[in-house]
CSV table of C-alpha atoms and ligand atoms in Angstrom, one decimal:
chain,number,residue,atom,x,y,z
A,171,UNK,CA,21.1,9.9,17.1
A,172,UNK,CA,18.4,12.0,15.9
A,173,UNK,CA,16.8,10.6,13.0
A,174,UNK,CA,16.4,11.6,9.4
A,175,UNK,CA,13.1,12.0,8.2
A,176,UNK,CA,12.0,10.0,5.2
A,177,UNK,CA,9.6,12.1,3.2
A,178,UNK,CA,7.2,10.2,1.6
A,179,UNK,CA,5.7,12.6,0.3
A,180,UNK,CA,8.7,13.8,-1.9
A,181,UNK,CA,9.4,10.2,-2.5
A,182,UNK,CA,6.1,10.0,-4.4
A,183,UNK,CA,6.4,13.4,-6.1
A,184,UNK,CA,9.6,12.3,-7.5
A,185,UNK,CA,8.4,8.8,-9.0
A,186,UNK,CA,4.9,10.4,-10.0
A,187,UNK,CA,6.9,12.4,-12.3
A,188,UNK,CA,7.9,9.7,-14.0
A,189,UNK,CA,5.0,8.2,-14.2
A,190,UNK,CA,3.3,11.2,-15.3
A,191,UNK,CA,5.6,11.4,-18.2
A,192,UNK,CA,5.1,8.1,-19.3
A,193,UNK,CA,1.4,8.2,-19.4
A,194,UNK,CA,1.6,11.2,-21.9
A,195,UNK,CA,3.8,9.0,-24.3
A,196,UNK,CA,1.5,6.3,-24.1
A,197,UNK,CA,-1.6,8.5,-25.3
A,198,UNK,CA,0.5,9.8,-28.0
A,199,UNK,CA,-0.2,6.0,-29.1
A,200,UNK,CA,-3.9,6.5,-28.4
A,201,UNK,CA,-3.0,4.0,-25.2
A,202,UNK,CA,-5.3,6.0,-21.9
A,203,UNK,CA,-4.7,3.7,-19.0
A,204,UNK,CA,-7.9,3.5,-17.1
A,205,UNK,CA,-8.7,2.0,-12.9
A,206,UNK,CA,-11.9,1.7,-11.4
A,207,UNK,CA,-12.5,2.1,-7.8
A,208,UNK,CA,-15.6,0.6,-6.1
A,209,UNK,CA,-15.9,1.4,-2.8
A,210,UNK,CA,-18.4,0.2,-0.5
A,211,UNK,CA,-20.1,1.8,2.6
A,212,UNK,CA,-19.4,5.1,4.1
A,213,UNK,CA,-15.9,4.1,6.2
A,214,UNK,CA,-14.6,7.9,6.7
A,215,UNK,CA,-10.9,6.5,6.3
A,216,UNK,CA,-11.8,4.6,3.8
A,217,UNK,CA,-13.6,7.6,1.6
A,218,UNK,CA,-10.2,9.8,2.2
A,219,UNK,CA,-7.9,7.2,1.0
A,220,UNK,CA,-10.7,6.2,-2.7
A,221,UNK,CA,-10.6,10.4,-3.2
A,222,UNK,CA,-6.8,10.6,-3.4
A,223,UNK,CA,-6.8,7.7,-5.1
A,224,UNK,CA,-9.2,9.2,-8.0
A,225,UNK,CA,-6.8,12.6,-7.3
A,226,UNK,CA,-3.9,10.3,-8.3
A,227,UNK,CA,-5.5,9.7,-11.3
A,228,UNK,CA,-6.5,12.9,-12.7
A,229,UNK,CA,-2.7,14.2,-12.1
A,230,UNK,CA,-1.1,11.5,-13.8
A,231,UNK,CA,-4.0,11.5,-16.7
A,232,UNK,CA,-5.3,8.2,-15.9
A,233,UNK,CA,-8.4,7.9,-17.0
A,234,UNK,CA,-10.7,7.1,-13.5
A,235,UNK,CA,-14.0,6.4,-12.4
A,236,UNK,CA,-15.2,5.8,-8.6
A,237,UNK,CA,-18.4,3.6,-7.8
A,238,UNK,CA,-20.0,4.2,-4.7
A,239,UNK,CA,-22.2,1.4,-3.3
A,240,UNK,CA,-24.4,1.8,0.1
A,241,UNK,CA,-23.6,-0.4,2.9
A,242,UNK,CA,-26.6,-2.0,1.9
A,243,UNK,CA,-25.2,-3.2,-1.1
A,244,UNK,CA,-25.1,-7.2,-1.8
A,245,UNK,CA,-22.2,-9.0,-2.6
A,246,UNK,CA,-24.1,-10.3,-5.4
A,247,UNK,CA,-24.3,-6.4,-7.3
A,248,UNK,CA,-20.9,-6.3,-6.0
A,249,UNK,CA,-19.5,-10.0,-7.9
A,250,UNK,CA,-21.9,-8.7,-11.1
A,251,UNK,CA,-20.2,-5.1,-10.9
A,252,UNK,CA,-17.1,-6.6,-11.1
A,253,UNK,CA,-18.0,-8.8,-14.1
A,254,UNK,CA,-19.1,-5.4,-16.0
A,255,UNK,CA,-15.6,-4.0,-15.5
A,256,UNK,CA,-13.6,-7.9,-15.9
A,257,UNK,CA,-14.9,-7.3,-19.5
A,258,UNK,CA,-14.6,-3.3,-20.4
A,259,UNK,CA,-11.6,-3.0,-22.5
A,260,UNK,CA,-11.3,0.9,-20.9
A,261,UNK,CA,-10.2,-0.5,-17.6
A,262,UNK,CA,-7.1,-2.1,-17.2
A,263,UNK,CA,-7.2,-1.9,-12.9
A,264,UNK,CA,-10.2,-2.7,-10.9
A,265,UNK,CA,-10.0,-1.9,-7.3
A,266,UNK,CA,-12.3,-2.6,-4.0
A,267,UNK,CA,-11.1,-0.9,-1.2
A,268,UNK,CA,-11.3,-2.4,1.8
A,269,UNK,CA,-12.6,-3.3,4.3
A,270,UNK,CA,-15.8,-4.5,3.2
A,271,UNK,CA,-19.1,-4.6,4.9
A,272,UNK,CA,-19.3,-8.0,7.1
A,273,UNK,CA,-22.2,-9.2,4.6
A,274,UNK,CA,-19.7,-9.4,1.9
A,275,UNK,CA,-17.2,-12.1,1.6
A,276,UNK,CA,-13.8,-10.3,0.6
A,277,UNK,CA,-12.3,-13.8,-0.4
A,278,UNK,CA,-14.9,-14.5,-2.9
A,279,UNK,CA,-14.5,-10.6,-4.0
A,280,UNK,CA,-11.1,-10.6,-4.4
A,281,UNK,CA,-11.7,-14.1,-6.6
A,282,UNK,CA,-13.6,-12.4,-8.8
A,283,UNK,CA,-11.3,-9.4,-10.2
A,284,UNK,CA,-9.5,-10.3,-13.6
A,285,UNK,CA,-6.1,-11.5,-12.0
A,286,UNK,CA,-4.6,-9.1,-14.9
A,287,UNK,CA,-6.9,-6.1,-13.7
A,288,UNK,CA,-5.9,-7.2,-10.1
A,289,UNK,CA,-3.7,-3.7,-9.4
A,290,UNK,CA,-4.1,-4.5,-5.6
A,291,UNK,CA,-2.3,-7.6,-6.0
A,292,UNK,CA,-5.0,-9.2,-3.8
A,293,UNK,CA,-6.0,-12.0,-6.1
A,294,UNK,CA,-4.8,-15.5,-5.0
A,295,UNK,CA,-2.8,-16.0,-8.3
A,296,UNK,CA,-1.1,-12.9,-8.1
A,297,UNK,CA,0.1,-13.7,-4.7
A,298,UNK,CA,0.9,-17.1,-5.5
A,299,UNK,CA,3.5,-15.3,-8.3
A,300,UNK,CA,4.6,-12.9,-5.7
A,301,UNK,CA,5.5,-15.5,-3.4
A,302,UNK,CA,7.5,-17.8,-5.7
A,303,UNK,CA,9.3,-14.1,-7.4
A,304,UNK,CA,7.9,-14.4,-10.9
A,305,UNK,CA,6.7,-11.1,-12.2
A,306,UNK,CA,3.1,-9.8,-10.8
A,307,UNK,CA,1.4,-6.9,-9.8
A,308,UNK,CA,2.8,-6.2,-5.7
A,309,UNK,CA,0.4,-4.8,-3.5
A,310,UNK,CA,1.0,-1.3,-3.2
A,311,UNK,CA,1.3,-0.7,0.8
A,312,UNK,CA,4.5,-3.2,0.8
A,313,UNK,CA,5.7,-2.4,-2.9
A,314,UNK,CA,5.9,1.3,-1.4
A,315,UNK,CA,7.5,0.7,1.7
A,316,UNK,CA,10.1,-1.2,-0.4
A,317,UNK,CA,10.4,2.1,-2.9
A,318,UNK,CA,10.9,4.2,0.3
A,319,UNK,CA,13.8,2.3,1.7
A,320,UNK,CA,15.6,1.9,-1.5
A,321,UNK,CA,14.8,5.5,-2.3
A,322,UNK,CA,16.0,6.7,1.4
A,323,UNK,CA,19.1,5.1,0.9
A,324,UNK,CA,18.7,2.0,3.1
A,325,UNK,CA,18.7,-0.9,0.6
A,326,UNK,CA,17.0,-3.9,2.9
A,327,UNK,CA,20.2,-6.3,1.3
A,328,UNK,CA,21.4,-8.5,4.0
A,329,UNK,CA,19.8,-6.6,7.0
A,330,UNK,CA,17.3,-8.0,9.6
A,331,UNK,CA,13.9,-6.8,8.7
A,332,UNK,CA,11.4,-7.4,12.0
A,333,UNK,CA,7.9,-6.8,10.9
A,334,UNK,CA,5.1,-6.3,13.1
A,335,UNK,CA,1.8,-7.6,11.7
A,336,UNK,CA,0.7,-10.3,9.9
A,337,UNK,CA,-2.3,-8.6,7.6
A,338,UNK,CA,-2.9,-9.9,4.3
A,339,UNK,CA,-2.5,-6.3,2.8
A,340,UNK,CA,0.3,-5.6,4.7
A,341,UNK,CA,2.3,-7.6,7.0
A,342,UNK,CA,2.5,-11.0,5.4
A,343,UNK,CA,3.3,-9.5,1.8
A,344,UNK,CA,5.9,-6.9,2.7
A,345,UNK,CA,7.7,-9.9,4.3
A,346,UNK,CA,7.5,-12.0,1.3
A,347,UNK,CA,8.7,-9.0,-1.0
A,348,UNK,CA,11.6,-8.5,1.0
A,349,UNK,CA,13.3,-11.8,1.6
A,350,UNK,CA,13.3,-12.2,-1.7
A,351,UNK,CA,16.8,-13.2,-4.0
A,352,UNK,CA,16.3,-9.9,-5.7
A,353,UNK,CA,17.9,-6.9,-5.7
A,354,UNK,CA,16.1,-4.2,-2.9
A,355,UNK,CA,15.3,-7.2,-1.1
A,356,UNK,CA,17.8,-10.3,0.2
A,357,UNK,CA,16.7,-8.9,3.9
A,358,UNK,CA,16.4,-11.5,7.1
A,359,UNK,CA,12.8,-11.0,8.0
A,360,UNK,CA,11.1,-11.5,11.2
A,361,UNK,CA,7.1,-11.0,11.2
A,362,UNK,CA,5.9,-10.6,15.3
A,363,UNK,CA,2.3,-10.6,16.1
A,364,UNK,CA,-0.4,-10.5,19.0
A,365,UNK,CA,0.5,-14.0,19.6
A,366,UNK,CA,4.5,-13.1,19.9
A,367,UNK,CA,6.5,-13.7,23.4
A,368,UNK,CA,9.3,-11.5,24.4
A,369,UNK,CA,8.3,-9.0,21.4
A,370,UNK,CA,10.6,-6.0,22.4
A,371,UNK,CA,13.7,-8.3,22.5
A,372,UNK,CA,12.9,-9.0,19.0
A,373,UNK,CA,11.9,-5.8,18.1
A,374,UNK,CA,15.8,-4.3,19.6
A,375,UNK,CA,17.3,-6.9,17.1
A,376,UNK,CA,15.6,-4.8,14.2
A,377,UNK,CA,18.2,-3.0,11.6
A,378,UNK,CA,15.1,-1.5,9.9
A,379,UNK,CA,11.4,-2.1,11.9
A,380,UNK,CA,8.3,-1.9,9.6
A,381,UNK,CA,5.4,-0.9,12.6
A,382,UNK,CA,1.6,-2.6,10.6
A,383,UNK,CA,-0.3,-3.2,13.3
A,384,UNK,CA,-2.8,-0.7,13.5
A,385,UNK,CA,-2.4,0.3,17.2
A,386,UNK,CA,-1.5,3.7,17.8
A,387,UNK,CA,1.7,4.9,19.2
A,388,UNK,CA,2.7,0.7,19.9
A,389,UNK,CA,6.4,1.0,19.1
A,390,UNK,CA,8.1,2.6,22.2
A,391,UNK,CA,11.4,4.0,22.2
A,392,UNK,CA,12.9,1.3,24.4
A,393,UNK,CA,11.5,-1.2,21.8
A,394,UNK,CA,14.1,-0.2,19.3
A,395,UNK,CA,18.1,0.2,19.2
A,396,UNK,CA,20.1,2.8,18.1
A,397,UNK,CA,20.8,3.4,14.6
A,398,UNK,CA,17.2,2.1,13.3
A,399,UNK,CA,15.6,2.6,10.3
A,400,UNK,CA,11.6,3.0,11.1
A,401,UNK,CA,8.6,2.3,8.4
A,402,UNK,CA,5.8,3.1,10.1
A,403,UNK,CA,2.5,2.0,8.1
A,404,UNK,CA,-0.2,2.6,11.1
A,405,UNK,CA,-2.2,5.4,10.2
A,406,UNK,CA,-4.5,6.2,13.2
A,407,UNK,CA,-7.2,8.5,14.4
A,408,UNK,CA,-6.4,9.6,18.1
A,409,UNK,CA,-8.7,12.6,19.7
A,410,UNK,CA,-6.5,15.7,20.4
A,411,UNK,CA,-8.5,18.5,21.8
A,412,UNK,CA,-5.2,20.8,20.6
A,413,UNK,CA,-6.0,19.5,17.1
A,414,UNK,CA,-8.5,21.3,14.4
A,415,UNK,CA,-11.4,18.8,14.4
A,416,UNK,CA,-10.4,17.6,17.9
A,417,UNK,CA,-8.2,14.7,16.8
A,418,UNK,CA,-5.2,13.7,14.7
A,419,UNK,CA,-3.2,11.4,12.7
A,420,UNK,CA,-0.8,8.8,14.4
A,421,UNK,CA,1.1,6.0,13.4
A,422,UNK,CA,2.1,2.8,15.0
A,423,UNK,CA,5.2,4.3,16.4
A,424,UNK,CA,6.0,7.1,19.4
A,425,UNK,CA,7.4,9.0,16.6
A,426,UNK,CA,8.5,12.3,18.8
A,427,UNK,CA,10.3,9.4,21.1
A,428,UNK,CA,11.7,6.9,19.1
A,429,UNK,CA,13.2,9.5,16.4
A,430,UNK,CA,15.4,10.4,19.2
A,431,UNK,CA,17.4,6.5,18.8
A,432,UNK,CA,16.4,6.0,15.1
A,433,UNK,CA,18.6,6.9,11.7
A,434,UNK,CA,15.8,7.4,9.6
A,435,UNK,CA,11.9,7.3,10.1
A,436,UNK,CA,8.7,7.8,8.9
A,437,UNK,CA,6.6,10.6,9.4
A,438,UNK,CA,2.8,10.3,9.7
A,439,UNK,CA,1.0,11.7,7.7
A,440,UNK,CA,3.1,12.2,4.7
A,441,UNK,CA,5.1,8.7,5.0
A,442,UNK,CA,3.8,5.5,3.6
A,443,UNK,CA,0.6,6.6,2.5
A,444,UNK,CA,1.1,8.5,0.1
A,445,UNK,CA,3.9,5.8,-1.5
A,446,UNK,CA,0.7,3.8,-1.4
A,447,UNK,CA,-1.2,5.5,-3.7
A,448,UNK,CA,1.8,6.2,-6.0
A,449,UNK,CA,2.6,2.4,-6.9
A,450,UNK,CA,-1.6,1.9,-7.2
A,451,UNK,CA,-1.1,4.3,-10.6
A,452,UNK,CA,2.5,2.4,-11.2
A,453,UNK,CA,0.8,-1.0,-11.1
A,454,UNK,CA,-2.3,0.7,-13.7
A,455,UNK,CA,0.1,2.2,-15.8
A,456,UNK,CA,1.6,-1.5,-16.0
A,457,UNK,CA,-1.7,-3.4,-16.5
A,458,UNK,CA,-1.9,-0.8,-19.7
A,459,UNK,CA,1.4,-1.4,-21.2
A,460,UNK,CA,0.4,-5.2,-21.2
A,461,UNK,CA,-3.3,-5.1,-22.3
A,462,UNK,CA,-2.5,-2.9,-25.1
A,463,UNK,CA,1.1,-4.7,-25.5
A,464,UNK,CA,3.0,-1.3,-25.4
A,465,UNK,CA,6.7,-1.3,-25.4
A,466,UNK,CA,7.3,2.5,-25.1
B,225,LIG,N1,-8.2,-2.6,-1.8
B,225,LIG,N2,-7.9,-1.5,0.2
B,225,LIG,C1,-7.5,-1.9,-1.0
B,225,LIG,N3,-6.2,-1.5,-1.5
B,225,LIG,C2,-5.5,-0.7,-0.7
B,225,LIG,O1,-4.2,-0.3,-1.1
B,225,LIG,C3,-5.9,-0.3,0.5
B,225,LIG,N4,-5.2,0.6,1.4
B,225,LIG,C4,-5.3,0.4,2.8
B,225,LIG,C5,-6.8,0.3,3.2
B,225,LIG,N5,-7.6,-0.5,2.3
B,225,LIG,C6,-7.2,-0.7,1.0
B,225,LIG,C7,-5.1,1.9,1.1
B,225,LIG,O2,-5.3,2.4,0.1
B,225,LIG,C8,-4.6,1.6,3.4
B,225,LIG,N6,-4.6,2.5,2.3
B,225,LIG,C9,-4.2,3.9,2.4
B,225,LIG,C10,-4.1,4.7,1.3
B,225,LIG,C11,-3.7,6.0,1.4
B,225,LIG,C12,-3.3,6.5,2.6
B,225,LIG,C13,-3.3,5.7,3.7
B,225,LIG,C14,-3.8,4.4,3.6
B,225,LIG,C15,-2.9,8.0,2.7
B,225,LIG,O3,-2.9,8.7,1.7
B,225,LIG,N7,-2.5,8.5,3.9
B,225,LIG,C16,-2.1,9.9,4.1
B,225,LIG,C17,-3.1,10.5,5.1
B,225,LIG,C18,-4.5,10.5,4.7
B,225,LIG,C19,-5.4,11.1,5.7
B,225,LIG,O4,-5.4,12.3,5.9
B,225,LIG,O5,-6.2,10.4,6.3
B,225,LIG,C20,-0.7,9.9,4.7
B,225,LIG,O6,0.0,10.9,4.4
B,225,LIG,O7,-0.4,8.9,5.4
């Protein structure tokens, strides 16, 4: 079987559309949804990732503002920049990419964000609603893989999900979101880690593999059956002397290999990342509607 690919690209032209229109009939009722993205230290990943964000924005005429604090920074100008937004009635997301410098405690940073401004879904209450189903912002990494198998055709309803990682951004949520009783979930999840014996035998079980390990190229061709569906969130720098720049982008899979076995798969760039970015301005747009209780 070779696969087909799953653009995400077009996945998040087509649902930026929509979003696009909905943010122009919310400012007809003088409603501008606003995010603000704080980002500390130089990280060069990181700084691609916080510019598309504030791209994002512009296209979908979300009103955006990026902070830029040195590496220097303290985690006390971070908590009292984060205060200064908690109460600006402009903003209805605040987000710190991560990571953060080592000096600054991400759990007492993530604590701080308004759990209603909390578009990352990072905030302990939000994930406490997430986990029990009740309505919350999702983190946008898992919310988008979800989009892109729904979207691709391959509803996760009664398959067996095996996901590899256990981040708190990535791994541990996606698996939450999709064993939900809900519809685009009701999958059988398996989450393998570092820690994990006889991984490929687990890993051949997989109806649809989600690869969030960060480890490039990990998921070998004789790791997976036949017939899968691949997510691949890894999104790696490998040097390429062939490549403009002298490296590339990889994922967490042997994509030219395991596309060979698989039904559908991922491509990166242009797969999950970009679904990322999309359900960040989905989860704004929502913070909007509720701070400035707008019905449409
Ligand atoms: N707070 N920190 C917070 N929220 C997040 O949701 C993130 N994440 C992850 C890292 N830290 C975060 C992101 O924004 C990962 N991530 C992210 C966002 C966008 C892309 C990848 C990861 C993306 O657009 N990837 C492009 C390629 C970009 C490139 O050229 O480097 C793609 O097509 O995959």
């Amino acid at each position: 079987m070779v696969a087909t690919i799953i653009n995400g690209n077009e996945v998040a032209k087509s649902i930026r559309v929509e979003i696009k229109a909905e943010v122009a009939r919310m400012k007809q009722d003088g409603v501008v949804p606003g995010l603000v993205v704080i980002i500390v230290g130089e990280d060069a990943a990181s700084q691609v990732y916080v510019r598309k964000k504030g791209e994002a924005c512009v296209e979908m005429g979300i009103h955006s503002e990026t902070i830029r604090l040195p590496a220097s920074a303290t985690e006390a100008e971070l908590l009292s920049l984060i205060d200064k937004y908690n109460k600006d009635p402009m903003y209805d997301g605040i987000l710190v990419q991560l990571p953060l410098p080592k000096h600054i405690s991400e759990e007492k940073v993530l604590l701080r964000i308004d759990p209603g401004k909390d578009v990352d879904g990072f905030h302990p209450i939000n994930v406490g609603k997430m986990v029990v189903g009740s309505e919350a912002y999702l983190p946008c990494t898992p919310h988008g893989v979800q989009e892109l198998l729904l979207r691709s055709g391959n509803d996760p309803a009664g398959k067996h999900v095996v996901v590899l990682g256990r981040s708190n951004i990535v791994g541990k949520p996606v698996a939450c979101i999709l064993i939900q009783k809900a519809k685009g979930a009701d999958a059988t999840v398996t989450i393998c880690h570092s820690r994990t014996k006889n991984l490929a035998e687990i890993t051949r079980q997989a109806d649809i593999l989600i690869a969030a390990i960060g480890s490039p190229q990990f998921v070998k061709a004789d790791m997976v059956r036949d017939g899968v569906v691949v997510i691949d969130v890894g999104v790696n720098r490998i040097s390429d002397p062939a490549a403009k720049g002298g490296c590339r982008l990889v994922g967490d899979v042997d994509f030219d290999a395991v596309k060979e076995k698989a039904k559908a798969i991922t491509p990166v760039p242009g797969g999950v990342g970009p679904m990322t970015i999309t359900m960040l301005m989905k989860n704004t747009v929502q913070a909007a509607k509720i701070h400035h209780s707008w019905k449409g």
